[in-house]
Short mmCIF file of C-alpha atoms and ligand atoms in Angstrom, two decimals:
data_model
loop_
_atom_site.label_atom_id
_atom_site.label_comp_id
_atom_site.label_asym_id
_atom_site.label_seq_id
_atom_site.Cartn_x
_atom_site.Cartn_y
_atom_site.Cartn_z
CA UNK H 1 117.28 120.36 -191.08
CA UNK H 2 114.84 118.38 -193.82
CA UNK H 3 114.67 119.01 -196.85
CA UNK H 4 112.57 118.33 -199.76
CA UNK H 5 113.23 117.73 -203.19
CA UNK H 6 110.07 117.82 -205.96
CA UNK H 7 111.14 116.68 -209.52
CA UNK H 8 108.73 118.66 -211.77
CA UNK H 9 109.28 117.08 -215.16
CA UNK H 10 107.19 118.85 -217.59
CA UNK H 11 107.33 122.78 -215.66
CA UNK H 12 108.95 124.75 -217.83
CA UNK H 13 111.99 126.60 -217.64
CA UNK H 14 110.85 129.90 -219.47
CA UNK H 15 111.02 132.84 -217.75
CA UNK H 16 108.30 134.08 -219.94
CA UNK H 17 105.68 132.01 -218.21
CA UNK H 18 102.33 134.01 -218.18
CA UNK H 19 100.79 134.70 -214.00
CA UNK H 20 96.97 134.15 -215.33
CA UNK H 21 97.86 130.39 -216.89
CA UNK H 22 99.96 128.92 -214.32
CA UNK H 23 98.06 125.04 -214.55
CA UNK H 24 98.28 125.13 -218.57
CA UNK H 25 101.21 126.39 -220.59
CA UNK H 26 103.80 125.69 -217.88
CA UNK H 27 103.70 122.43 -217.37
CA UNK H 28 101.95 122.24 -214.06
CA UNK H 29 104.19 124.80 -212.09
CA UNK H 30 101.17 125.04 -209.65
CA UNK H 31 102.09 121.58 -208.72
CA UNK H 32 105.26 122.76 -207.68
CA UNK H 33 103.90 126.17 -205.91
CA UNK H 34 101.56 124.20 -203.96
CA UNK H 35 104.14 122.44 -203.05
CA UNK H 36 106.40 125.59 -201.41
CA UNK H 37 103.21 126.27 -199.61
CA UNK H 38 102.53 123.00 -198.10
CA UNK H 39 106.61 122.45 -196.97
CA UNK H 40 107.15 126.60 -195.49
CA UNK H 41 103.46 127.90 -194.73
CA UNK H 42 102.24 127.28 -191.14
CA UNK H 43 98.98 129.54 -190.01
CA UNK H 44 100.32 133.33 -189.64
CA UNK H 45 104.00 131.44 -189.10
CA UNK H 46 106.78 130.09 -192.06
CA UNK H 47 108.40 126.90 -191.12
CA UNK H 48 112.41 127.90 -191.26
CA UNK H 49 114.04 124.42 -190.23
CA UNK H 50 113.39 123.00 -193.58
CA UNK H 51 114.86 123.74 -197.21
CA UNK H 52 113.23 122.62 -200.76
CA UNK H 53 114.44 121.67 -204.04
CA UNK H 54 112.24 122.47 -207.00
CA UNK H 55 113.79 120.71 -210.37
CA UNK H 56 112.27 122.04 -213.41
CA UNK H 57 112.91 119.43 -216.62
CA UNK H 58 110.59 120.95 -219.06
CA UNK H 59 111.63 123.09 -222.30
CA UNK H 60 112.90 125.36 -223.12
CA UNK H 61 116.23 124.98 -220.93
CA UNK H 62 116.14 122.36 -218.66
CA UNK H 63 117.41 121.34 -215.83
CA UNK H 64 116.98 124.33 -213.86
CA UNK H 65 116.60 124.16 -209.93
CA UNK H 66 115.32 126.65 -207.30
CA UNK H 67 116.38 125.63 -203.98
CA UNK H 68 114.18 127.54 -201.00
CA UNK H 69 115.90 128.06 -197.42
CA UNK H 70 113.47 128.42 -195.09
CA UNK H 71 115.64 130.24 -192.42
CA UNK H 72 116.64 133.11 -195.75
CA UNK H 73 113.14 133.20 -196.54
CA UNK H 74 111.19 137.01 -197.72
CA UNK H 75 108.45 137.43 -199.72
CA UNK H 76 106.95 134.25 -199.26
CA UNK H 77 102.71 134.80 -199.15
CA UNK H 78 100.51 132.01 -199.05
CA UNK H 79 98.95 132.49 -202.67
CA UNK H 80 100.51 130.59 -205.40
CA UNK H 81 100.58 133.89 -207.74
CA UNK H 82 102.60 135.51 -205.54
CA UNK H 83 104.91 132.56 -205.49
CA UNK H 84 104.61 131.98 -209.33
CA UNK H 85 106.05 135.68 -209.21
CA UNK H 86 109.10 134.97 -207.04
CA UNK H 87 109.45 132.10 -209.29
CA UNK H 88 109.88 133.85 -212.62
CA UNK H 89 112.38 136.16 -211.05
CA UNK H 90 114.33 133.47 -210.67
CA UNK H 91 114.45 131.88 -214.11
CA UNK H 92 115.01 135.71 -215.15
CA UNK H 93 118.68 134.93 -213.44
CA UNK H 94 121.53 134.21 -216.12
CA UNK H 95 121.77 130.98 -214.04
CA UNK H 96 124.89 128.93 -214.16
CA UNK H 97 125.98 125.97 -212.13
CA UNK H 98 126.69 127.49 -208.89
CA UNK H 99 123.67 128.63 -206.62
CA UNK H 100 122.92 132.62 -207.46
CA UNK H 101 120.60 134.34 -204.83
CA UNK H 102 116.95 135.40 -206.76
CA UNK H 103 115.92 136.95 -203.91
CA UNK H 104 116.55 136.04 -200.09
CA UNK H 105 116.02 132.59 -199.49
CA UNK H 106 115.88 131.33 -203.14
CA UNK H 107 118.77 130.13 -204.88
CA UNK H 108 119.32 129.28 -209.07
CA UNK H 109 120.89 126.76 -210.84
CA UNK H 110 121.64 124.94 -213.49
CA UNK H 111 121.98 121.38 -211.65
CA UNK H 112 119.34 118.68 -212.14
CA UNK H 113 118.71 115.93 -209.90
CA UNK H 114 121.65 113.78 -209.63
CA UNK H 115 123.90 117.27 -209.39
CA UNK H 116 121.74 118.47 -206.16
CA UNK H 117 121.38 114.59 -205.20
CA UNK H 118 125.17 114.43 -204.82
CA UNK H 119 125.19 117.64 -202.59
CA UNK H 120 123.51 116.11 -200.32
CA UNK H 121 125.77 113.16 -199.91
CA UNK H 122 125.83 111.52 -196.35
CA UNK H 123 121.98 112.03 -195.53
CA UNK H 124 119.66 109.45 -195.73
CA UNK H 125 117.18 109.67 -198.98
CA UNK H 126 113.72 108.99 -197.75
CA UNK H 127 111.77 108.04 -201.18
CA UNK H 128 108.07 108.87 -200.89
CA UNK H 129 106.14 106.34 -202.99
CA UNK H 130 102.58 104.52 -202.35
CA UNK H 131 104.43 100.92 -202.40
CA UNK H 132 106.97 101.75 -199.87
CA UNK H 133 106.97 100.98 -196.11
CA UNK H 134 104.36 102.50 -194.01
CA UNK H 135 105.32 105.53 -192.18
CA UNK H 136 104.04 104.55 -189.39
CA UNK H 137 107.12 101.93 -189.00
CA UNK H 138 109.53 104.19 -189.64
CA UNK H 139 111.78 106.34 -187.68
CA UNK H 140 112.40 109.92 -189.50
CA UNK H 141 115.21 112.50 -189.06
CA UNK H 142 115.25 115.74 -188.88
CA UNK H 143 118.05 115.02 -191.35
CA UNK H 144 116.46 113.34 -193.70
CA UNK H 145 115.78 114.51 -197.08
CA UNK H 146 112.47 113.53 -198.72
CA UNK H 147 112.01 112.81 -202.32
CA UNK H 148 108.99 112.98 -204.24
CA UNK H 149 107.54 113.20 -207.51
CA UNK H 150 105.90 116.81 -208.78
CA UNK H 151 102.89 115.94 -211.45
CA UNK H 152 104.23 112.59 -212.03
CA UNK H 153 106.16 109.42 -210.95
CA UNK H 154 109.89 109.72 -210.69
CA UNK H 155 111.24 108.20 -214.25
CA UNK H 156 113.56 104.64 -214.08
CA UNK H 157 116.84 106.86 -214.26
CA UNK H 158 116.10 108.55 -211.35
CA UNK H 159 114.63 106.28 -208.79
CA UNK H 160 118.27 104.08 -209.94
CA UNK H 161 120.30 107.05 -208.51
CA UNK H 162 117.97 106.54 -206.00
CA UNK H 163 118.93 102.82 -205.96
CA UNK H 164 122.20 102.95 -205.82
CA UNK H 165 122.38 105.29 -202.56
CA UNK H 166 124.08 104.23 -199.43
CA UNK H 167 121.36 104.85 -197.26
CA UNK H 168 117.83 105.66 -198.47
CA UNK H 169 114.33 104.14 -197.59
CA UNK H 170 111.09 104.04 -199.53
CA UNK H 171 108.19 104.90 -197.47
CA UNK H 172 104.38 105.02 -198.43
CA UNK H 173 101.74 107.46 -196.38
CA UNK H 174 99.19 104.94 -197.58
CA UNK H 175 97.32 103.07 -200.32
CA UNK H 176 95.90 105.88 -202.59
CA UNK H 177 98.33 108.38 -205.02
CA UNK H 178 98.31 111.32 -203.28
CA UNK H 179 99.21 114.96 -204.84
CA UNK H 180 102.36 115.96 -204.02
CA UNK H 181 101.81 118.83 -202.08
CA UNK H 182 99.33 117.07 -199.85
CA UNK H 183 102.64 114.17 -199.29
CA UNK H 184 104.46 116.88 -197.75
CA UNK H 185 101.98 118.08 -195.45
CA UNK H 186 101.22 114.87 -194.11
CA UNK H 187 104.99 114.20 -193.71
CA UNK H 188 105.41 117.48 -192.11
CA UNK H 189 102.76 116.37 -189.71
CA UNK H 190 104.94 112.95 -188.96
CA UNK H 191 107.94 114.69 -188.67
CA UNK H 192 106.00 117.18 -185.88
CA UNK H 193 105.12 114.55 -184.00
C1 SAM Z 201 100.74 113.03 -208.02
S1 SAM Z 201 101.83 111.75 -207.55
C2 SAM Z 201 102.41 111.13 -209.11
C3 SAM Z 201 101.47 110.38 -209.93
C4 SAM Z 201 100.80 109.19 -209.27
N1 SAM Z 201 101.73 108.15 -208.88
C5 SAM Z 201 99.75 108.62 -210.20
O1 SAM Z 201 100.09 107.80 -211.03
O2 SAM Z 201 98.61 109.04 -210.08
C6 SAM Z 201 103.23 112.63 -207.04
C7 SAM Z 201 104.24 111.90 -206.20
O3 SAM Z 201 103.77 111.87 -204.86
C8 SAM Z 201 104.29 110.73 -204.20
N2 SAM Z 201 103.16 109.98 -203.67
C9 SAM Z 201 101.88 110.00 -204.12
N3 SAM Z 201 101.11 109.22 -203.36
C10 SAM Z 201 101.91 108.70 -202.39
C11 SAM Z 201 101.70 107.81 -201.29
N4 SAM Z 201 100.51 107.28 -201.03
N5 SAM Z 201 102.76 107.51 -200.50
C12 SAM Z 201 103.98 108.04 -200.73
N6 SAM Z 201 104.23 108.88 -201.74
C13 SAM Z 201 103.23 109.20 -202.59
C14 SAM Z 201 105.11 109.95 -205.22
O4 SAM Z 201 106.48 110.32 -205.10
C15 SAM Z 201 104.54 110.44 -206.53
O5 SAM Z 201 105.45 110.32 -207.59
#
């Protein structure tokens, strides 16, 4: 199974995020829902041989993380409301360390990205970034877990964790900085083929 994990540095971790204002106030958590759309939606189908890791490092609480299973998956619609929705229930959880089921499919915790980086120990970190490799010379896995940044570039702290793994590879989909959501869709479409 792939997996995804978007670092969202600024998206807050209030549970008292407002539906209408979800580009302003919280830290561009519609970078993040876009990004649950482009990794689970297909056309009238939901993609369930993948999972996704959302970090959230803004205020008022960080780090908080939602990890999406696409085989657990409910409630999942298209719109990004409807996800923004899903998404406050599960900051409403008294979230500790260990996962705790929001509703099915999405999990809450208190681990940031070198706690869920560790979890995954024994995969292969593929590191999305414009100066990588070209994708076209690369050989994914369906075991592979992707790595991107949400509104902006992973910081130096993280791309060493990133470093120092035993078996990771930086690949670029091409010259230009691409959103993140749009990353995952093409990479969806590599891994397809
Ligand atoms: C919106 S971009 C971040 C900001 C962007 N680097 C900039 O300065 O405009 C979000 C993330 O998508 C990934 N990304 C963007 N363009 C990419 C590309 N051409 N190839 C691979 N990954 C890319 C990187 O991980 C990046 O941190």
């Amino acid at each position: 199974m792939s997996s995804f994990i978007v670092v969202g540095h600024k998206v807050c971790t209030d549970r008292g995020f407002s539906l209408n204002d979800l580009t302003g106030s919280t830290g561009r958590l519609d970078v993040l829902l876009r990004c649950v759309n482009s990794t689970f939606m297909l056309s009238n189908d939901i993609r369930r041989d993948l999972d996704l890791y959302l970090i959230f490092l803004g205020e008022p609480d960080p780090p908080r993380t939602l990890h999406f299973v696409g085989n657990e998956l409910k409630y999942l619609n298209p719109d990004e409301r409807s996800t923004a929705a899903l998404v406050k229930n599960a900051l409403m959880k008294n979230a500790v360390h260990d996962w705790t089921m929001s509703t099915p499919g999405i999990y809450v915790s208190r681990r940031g990205f070198a706690d869920v980086l560790a979890e995954l120990a024994g995969r292969r970190i593929i590191y999305l970034k414009e100066d990588g490799a070209s994708i076209s010379d690369v050989n994914l896995s369906q075991n592979d877990v992707f790595v991107l940044g949400g509104k902006n570039d992973l910081t130096p702290d993280e791309e060493k964790i990133i470093q120092e793994w035993p078996d990771k590879q930086k690949i670029s989909l091409g010259p230009r900085s691409l959103h993140a959501d749009h990353c995952i869709t093409i990479t969806m479409n590599a891994l397809d083929r």
